[in-house]
Coordinates of C-alpha atoms in Angstrom, one line a residue:
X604 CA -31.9 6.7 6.2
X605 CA -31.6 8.6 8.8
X606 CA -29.2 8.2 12.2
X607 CA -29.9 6.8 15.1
X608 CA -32.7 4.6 13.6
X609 CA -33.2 1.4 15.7
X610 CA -30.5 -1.5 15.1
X611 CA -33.1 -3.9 15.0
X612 CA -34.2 -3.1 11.5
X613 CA -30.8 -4.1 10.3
X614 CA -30.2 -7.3 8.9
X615 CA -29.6 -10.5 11.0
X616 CA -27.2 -13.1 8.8
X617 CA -24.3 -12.2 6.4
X618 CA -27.0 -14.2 3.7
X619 CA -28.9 -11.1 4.1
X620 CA -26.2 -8.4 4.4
X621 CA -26.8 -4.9 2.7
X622 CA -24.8 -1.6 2.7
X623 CA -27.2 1.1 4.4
X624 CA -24.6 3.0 6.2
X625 CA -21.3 4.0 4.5
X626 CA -18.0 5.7 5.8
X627 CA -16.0 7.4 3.6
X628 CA -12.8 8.8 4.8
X629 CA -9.9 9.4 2.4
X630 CA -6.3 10.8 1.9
X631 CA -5.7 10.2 -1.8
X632 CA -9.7 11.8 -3.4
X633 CA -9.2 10.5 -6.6
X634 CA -12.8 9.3 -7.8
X635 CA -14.4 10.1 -4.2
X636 CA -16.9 12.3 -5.3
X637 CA -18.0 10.0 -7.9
X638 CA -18.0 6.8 -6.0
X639 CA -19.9 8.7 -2.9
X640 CA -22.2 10.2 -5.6
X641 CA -23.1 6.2 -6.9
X642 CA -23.6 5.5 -2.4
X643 CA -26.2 7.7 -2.1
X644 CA -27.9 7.1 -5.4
X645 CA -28.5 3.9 -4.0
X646 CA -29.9 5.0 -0.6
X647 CA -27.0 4.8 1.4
X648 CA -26.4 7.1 4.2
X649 CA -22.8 8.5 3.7
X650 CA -20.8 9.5 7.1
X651 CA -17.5 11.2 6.7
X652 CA -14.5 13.2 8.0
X653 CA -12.6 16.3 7.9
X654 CA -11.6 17.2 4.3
X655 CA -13.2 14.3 2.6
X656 CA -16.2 15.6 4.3
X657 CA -16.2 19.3 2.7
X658 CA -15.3 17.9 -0.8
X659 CA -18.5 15.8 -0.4
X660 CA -20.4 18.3 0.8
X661 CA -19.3 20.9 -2.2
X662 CA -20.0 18.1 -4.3
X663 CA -23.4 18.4 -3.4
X664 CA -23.4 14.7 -1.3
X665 CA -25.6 14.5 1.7
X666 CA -23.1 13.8 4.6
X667 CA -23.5 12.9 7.9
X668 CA -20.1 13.8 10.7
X669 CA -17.8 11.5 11.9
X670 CA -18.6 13.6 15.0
X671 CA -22.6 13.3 14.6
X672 CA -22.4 8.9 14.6
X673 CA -20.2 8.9 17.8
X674 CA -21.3 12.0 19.7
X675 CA -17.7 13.1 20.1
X676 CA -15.8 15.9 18.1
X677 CA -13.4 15.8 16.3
X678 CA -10.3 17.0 18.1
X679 CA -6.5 18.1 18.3
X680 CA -6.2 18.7 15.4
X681 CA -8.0 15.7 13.3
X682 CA -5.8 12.8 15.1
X683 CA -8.2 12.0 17.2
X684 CA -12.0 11.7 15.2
X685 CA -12.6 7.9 14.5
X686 CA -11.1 6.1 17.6
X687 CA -14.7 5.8 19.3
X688 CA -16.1 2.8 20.7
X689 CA -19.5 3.7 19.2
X690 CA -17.6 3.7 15.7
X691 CA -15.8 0.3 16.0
X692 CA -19.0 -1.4 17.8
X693 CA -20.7 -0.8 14.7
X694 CA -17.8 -2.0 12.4
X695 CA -16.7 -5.2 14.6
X696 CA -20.5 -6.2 15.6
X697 CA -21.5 -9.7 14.8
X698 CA -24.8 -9.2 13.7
X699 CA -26.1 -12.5 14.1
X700 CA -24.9 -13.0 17.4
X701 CA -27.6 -12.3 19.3
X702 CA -25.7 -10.9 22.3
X703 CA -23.9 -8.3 20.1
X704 CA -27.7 -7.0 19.1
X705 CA -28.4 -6.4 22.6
X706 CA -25.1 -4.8 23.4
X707 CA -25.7 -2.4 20.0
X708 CA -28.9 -1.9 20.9
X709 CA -28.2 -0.8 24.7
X710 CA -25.7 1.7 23.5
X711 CA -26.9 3.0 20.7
X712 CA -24.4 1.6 18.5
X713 CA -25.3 2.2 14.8
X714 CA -23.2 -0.4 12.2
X715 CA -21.4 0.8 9.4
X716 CA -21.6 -2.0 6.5
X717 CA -19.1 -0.8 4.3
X718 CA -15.5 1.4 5.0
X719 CA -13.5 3.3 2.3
X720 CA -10.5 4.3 3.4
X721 CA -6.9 5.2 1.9
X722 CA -4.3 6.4 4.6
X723 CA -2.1 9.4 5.0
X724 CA 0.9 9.5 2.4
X725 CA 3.8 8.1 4.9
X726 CA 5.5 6.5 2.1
X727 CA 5.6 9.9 -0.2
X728 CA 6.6 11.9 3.3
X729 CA 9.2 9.5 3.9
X730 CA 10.3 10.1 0.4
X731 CA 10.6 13.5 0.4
X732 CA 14.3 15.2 0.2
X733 CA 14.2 17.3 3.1
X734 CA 11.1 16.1 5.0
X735 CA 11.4 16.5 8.6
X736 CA 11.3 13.9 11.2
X737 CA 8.0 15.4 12.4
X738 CA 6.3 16.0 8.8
X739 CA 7.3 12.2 8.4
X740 CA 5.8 11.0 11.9
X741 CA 2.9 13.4 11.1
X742 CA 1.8 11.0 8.6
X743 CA 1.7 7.9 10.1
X744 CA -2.2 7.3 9.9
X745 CA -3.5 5.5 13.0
X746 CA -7.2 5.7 12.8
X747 CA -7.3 4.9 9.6
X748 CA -5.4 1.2 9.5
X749 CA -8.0 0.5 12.4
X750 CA -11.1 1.0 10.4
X751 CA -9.7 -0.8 7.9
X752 CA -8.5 -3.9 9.8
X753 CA -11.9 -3.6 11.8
X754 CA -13.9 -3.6 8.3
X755 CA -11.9 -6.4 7.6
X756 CA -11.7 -8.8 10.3
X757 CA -15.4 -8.7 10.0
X758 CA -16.1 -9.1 6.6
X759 CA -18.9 -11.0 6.7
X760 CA -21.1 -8.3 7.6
X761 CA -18.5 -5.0 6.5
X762 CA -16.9 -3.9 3.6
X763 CA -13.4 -2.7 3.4
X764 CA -12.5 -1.0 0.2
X765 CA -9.0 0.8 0.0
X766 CA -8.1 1.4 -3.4
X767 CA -9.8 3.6 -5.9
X768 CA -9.7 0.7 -8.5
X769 CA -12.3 -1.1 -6.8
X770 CA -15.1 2.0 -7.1
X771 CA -16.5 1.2 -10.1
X772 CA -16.4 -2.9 -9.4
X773 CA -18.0 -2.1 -5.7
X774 CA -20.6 0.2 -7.0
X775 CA -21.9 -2.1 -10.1
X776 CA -21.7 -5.1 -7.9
X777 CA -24.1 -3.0 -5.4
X778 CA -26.4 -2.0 -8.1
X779 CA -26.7 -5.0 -9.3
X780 CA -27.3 -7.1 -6.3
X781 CA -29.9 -4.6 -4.2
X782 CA -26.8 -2.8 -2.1
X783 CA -25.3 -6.3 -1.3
X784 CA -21.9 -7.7 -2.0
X785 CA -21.1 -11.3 -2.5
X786 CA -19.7 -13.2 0.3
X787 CA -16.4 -13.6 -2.2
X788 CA -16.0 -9.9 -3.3
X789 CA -15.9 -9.2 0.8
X790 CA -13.4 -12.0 1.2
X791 CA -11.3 -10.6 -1.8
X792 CA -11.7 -6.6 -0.2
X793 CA -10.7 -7.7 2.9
X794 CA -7.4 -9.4 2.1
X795 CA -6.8 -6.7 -0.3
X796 CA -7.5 -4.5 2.6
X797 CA -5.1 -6.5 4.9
X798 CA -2.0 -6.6 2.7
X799 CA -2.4 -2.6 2.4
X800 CA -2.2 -2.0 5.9
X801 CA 0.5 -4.5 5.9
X802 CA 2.6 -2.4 3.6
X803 CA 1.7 0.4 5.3
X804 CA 2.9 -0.7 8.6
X805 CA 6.0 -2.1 7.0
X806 CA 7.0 1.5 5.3
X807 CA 6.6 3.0 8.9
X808 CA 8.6 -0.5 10.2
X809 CA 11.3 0.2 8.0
X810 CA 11.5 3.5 8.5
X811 CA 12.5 3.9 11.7
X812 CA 14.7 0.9 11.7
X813 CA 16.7 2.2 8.6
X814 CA 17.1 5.4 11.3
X815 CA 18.8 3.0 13.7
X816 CA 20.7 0.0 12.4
X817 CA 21.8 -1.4 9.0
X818 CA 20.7 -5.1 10.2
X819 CA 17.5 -4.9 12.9
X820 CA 16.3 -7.8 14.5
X821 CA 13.4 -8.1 12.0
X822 CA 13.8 -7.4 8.7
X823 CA 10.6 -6.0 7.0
X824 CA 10.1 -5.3 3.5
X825 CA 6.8 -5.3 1.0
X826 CA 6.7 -5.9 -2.7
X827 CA 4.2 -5.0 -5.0
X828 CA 3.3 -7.3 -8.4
X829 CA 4.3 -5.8 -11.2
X830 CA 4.4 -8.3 -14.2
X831 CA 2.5 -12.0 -14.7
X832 CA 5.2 -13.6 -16.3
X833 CA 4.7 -16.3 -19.1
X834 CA 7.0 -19.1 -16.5
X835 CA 10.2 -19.7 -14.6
X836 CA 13.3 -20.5 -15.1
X837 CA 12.1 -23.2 -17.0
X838 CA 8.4 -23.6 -18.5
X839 CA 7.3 -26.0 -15.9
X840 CA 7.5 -23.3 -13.0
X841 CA 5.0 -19.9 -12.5
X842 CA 6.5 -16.8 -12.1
X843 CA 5.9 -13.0 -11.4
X844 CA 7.7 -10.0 -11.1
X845 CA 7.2 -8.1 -7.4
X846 CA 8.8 -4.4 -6.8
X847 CA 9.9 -3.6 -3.7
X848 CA 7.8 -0.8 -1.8
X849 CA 9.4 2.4 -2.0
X850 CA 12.4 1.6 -3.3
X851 CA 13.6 4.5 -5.9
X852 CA 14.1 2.6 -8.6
X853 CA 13.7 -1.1 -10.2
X854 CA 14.9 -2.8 -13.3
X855 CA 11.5 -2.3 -14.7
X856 CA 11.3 1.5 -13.5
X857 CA 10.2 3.8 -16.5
X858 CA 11.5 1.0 -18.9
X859 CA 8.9 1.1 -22.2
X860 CA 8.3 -2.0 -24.0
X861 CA 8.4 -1.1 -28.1
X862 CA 8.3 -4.2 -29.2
X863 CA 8.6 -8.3 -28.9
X864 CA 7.2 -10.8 -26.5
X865 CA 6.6 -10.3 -23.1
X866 CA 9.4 -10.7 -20.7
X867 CA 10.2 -14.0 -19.3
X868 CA 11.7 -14.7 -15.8
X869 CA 15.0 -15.2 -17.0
X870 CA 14.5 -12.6 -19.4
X871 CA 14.8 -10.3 -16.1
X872 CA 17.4 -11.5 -14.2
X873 CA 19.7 -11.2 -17.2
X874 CA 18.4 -7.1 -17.8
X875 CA 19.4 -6.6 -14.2
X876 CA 22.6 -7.8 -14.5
X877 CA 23.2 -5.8 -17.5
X878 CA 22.0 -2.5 -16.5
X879 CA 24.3 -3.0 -13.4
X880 CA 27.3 -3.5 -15.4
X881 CA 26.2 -0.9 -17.8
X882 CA 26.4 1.5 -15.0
X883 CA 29.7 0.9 -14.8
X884 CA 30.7 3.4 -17.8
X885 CA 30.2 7.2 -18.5
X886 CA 31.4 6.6 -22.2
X887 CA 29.2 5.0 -25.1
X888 CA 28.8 1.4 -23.4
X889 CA 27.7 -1.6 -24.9
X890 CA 27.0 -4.8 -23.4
X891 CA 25.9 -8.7 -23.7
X892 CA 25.1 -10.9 -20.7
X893 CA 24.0 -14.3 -21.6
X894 CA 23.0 -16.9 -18.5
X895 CA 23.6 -14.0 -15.9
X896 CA 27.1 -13.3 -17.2
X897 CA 28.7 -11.1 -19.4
X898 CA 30.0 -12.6 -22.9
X899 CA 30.9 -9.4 -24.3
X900 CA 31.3 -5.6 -23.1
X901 CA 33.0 -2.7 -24.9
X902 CA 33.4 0.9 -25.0
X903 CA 33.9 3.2 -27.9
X904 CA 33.5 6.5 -29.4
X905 CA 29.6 5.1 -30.4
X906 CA 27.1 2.7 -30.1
X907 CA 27.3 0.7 -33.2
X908 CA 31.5 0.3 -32.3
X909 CA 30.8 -0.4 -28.8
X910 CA 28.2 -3.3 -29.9
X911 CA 30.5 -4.2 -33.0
X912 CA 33.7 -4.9 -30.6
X913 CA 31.3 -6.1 -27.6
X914 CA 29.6 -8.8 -30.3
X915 CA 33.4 -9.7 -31.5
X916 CA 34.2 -11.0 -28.1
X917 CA 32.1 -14.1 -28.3
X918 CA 29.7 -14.5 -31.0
X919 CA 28.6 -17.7 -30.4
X920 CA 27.6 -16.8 -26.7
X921 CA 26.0 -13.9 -27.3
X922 CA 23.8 -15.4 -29.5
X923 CA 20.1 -15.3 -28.0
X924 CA 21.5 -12.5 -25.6
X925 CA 20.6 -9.8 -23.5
X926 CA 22.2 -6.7 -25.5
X927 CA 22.5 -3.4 -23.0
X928 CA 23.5 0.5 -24.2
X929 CA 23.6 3.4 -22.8
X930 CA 23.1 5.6 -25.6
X931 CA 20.0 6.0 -28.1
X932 CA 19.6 3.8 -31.4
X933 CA 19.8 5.2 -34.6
X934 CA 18.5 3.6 -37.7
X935 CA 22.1 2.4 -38.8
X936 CA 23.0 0.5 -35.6
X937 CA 19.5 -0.9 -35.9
X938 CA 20.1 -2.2 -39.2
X939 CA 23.4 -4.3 -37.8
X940 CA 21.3 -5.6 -34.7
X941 CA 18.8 -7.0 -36.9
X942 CA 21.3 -9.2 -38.3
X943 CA 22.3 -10.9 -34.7
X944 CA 19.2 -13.4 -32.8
X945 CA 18.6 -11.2 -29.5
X946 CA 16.2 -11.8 -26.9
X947 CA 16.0 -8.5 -25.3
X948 CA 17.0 -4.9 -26.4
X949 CA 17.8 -2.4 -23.9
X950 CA 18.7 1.3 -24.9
X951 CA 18.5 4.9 -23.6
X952 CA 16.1 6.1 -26.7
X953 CA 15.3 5.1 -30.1
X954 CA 15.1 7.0 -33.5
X955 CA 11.4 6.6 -35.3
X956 CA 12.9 4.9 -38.6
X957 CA 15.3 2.6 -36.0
X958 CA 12.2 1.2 -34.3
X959 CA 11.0 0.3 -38.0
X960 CA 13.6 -1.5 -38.7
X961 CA 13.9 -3.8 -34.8
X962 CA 9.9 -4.4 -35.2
X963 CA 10.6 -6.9 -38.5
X964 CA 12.2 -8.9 -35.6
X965 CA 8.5 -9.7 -34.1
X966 CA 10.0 -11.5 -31.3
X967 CA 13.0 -9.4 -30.1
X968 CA 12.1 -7.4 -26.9
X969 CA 12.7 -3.9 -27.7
X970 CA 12.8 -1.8 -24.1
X971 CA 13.1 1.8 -24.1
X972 CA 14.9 3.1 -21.0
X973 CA 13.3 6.1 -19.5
X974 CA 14.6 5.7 -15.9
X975 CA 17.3 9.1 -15.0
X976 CA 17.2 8.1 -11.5
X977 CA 20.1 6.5 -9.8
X978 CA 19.3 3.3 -8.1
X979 CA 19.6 3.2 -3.8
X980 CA 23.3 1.4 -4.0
X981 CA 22.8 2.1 -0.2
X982 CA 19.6 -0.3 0.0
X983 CA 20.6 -4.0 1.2
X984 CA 21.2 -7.1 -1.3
X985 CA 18.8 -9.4 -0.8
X986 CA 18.9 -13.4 -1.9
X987 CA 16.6 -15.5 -0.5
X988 CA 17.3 -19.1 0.6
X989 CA 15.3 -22.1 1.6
X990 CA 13.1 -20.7 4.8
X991 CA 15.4 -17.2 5.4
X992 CA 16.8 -14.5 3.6
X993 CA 20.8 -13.7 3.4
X994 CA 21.0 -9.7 3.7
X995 CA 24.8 -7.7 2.8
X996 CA 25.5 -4.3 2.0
X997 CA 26.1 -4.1 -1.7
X998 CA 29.0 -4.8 -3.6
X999 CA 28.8 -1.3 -4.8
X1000 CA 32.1 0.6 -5.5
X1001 CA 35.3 0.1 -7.2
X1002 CA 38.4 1.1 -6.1
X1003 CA 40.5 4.0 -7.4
X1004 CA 43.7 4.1 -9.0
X1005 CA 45.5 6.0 -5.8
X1006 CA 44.1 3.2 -3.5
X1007 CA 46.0 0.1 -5.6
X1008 CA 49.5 -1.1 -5.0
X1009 CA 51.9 -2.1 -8.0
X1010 CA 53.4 -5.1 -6.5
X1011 CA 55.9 -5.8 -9.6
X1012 CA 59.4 -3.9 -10.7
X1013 CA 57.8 -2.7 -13.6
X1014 CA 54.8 -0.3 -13.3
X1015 CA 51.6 -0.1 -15.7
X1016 CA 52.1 2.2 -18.5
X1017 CA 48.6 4.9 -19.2
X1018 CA 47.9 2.5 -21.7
X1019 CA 47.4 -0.8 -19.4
X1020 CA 46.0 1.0 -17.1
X1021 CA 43.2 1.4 -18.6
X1022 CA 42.5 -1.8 -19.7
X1023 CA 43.3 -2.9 -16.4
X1024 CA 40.6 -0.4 -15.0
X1025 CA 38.1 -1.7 -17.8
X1026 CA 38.8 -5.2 -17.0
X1027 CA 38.4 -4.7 -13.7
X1028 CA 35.0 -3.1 -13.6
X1029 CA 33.9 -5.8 -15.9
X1030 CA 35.6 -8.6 -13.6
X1031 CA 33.0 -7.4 -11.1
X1032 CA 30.1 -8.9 -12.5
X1033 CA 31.2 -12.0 -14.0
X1034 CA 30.1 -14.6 -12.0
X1035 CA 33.1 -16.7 -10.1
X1036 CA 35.0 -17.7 -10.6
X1037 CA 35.8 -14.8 -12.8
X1038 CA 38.5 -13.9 -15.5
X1039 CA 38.3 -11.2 -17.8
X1040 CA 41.0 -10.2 -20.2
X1041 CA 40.4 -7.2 -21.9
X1042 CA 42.4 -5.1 -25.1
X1043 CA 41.8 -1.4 -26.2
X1044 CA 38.6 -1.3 -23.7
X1045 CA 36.9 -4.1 -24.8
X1046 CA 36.6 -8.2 -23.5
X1047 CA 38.0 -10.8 -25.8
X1048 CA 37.9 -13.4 -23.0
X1049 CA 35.4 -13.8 -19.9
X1050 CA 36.1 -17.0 -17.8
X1051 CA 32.7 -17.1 -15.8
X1052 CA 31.4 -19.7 -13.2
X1053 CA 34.3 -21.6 -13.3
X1054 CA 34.9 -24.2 -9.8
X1055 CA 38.7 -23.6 -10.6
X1056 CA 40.0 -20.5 -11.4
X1057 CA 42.9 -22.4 -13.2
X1058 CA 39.7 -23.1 -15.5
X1059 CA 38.0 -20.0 -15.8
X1060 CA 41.9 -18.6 -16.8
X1061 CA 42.0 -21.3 -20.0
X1062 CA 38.7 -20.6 -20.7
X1063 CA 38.9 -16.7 -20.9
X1064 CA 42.3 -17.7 -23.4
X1065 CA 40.2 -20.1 -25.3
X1066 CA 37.2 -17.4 -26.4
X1067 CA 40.4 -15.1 -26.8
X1068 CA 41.9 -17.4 -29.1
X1069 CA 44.9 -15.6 -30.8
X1070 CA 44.4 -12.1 -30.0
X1071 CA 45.6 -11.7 -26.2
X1072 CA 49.3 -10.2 -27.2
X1073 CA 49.1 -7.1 -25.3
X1074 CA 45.8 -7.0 -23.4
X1075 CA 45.3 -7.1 -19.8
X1076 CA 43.7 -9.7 -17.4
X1077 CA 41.6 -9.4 -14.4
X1078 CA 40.7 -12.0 -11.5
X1079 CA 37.8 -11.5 -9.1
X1080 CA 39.6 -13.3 -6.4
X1081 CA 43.6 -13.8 -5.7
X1082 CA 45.1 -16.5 -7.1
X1083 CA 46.3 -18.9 -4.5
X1084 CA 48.9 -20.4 -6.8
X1085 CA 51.3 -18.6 -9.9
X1086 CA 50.1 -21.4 -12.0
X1087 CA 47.1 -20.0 -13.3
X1088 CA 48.5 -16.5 -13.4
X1089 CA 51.3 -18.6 -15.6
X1090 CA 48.9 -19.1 -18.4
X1091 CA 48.1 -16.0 -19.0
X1092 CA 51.6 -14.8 -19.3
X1093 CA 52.7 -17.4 -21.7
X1094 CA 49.9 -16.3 -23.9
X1095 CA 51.3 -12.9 -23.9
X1096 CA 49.1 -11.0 -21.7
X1097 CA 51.8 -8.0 -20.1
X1098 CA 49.1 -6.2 -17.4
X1099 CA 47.4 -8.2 -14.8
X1100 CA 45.0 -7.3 -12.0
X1101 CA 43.8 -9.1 -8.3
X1102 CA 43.1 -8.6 -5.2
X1103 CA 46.0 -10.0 -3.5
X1104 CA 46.4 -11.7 -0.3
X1105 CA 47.5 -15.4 -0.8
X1106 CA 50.3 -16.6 1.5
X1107 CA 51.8 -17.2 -2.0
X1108 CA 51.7 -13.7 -3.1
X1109 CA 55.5 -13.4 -3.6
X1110 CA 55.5 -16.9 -5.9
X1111 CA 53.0 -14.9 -8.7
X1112 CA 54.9 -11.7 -8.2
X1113 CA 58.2 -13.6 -9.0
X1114 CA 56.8 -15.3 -11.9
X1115 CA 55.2 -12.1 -13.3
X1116 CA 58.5 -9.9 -12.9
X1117 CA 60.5 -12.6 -15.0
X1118 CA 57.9 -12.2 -17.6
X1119 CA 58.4 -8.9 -17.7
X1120 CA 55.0 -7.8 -17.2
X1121 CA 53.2 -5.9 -14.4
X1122 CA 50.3 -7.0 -11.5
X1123 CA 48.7 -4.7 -9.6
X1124 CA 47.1 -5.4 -6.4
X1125 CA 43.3 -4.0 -5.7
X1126 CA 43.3 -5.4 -1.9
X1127 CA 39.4 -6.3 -2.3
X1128 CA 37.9 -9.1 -4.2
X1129 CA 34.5 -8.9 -6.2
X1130 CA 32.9 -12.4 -5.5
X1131 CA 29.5 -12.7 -7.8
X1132 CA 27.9 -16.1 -6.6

């Protein structure tokens, strides 16, 4: 096939489409040689650009210029080589439309039945420590996303292909069928074709807002499908796990699966909860969330104490749990966890002979953390609601020592406060209302979810039971009466720590002061709804 040959040799109806003229035109070359190679084997004249052109033609690919089809060069510097009528007549021509014919045929329009295309690395750029605003804008393809979209739109008698997954597909399809694709495939290319550009345009989108303002008037992000999960929340409802377009880490981010059945929904939402907790602590770190809350979180000299004393909290609760640590498994603390029923297991590494010993629990997810990256704290929460989205900053930080006020006569000793510090950093992600009391860096009560924080108090003393004497307590929120704060202290609990702010302040001060204990004031609350 040559160029300029006669439109009306073409084919008339998409019934009778077939790819004769091909452009190729792309950023990421990964199997472009091979997939042009399989074109022309099959006939098809192949038209390119710029560098995918010379690696072609080095290839030893007959290639015809961008510059050859339009009858216009290729200019300042590549950004202007595709945006030609002559180029998009041919892509956007209805071909059984017999006024579109006449038009082609008038102006020598050529049509080009089938695009592959991949755009300039914005999203990369834009990720780049130390990339420039003008190596960023650089890469915002423009051409490109038109072709596409053009290829697209008209489907019927184009093909859009975008990803080097679909070579192979494309070409046995084409081999099989005498050059043609199925009116379905075309269908399936072009929305795949459609949701790339739409990411695309949304990592330039965001972008420049993020530049500009922390909320915008439009709030853009894309997500890409990561897992098929078995089902929902509950067995009855599908489900699938999305990440979100360049964002710089994920729960699932180099996270290896040793082991176990595959994740579930829930399964998820308790991980992330964990790891966020988890990243709480320097020190070995060990802990359980069941239901999106944790039922027991220690830290300890290693592992198997931090699970022992974490487990100890609330055995019952954590059983079927989510257990979290952020050290490596040996075969010893393998042996023990073997013992307990646990959904998932999340750890920083494994010894060979422990992952021996967690694979006789064929069930038990065993997930090998990989990730060294620290997530974006910076990025927005996100918690979608019926027909919207609710957008905050995160609840990121904790506050320091130097930045709380001791509101009682008698101050914390070194000793409370660090239980008060572990308590609070736990206290954080319980959900709320939330009560933690904590001894020798480790829970032994969480009060979680609770519509009275009166209630979640008792019920962070029941899982206690008799071992409070001496630890500390925490409260997400202030308490509004010293009622609640009056529990606590008759169980023998000498360290508390709130927020603050009630008008009734002075009442909960009074009553710790006659208890002799000490409350220290954070001035910030940790809601977790």
């Amino acid at each position: 096939m040559q160029g300029g040959e006669p439109v009306s040799v073409l084919q008339p109806t998409p019934a009778d489409w077939q790819v004769q003229r091909a452009l190729l035109s792309v950023s990421d070359k990964t199997g472009i040689v091979e997939f042009a190679r399989g074109l022309a084997e099959l006939g098809v004249e192949i038209i390119s650009t710029g560098g995918t052109a010379r690696e072609l033609t080095q290839a030893g690919i007959p290639v015809r210029s961008i510059s050859d089809l339009t009858g216009f060069p290729e200019i300042m510097d590549g950004r202007v080589k595709t945006l030609h009528p002559k180029l998009y007549a041919g892509l956007l021509a209805v071909r059984d439309n017999p006024e579109h014919l006449q038009a082609a045929q008038e102006h020598q329009v050529e049509f080009v039945d089938l695009v592959c295309v991949n755009l300039y690395p914005f999203e990369r750029t834009a990720a780049m420590r130390g990339a420039s605003d003008g190596e960023v804008i650089e890469n915002i393809d423009i051409g490109g996303p038109t072709m596409i979209r053009a290829a697209a739109k008209n489907h019927a008698f184009a093909a859009p292909v975008v990803s080097p997954e679909s070579y192979d597909a494309v070409l046995a399809e084409l081999r099989e069928s005498g050059r043609r694709l199925s009116s379905s495939t075309r269908e399936s290319l072009a929305a795949e074709a459609f949701a790339y550009t739409a990411r695309y345009d949304t990592a330039i989108a965001r972008w420049f807002q993020e530049k500009r303002e922390d909320f915008p008037p439009l709030f853009v992000r894309a997500y890409e499908k990561v897992l098929e999960l078995p089902y929902g929340e509950n067995p009855h409802q599908r489900a699938a796990y999305y990440e979100q377009v360049g964002a710089r880490t994920h729960v699932l981010s180099m996270v290896s699966q040793l082991g176990g059945k595959p994740l579930s929904f829930n399964n998820l939402l308790d991980l992330d909860a964990g790891r966020l907790l988890l990243s709480e602590f320097q020190i070995p770190a060990c802990v359980i969330i069941k239901h999106n809350n944790p039922c027991g979180v220690a830290v300890a000299s290693t592992a198997l104490e931090a699970y022992e004393r974490a487990f100890a909290c609330d055995p019952m609760s954590a059983f079927g749990g989510i257990v979290c640590f952020n050290r490596s498994i040996d075969r010893q603390l393998a042996q023990v966890l073997v013992g307990q029923f646990i959904e998932v297991l999340f750890a920083r590494g494994y010894e060979d002979d422990a992952v021996e010993v967690l694979q006789e629990k064929p069930n038990m997810r065993i997930l090998d953390d990989g990730e060294r990256r620290s997530p974006n704290m910076i990025e927005p929460q996100v918690r979608q609601v019926v027909g919207g989205l609710l957008v905050q900053d995160r609840d990121a930080d904790l506050e320091e020592r130097g930045d709380m006020q001791v509101v009682t006569e008698r101050r914390p000793t070194e000793a409370e406060w660090q239980q008060l510090s572990f308590a609070w950093k736990v206290c954080k992600h319980v959900r709320s209302n939330g009560i933690v009391i904590a001894r020798e860096l480790a829970t032994i009560g969480v009060g979680a979810g609770q519509m009275s924080r009166v209630d979640a108090v008792r019920l962070a003393l029941e899982k206690a039971r008799d071992g409070v004497a001496g630890g500390a307590m925490a409260s997400d929120a202030y308490f509004p009466f010293p009622d609640a704060p009056g529990l606590a202290l008759d169980a023998g609990i000498g360290a508390i720590i709130q927020p603050g702010g009630s008008v009734r302040d002075h009442e909960t001060v009074e009553a710790v002061d006659r208890a002799g204990g000490t409350m220290v004031f954070t001035s910030r609350r940790h809601f977790l709804h």
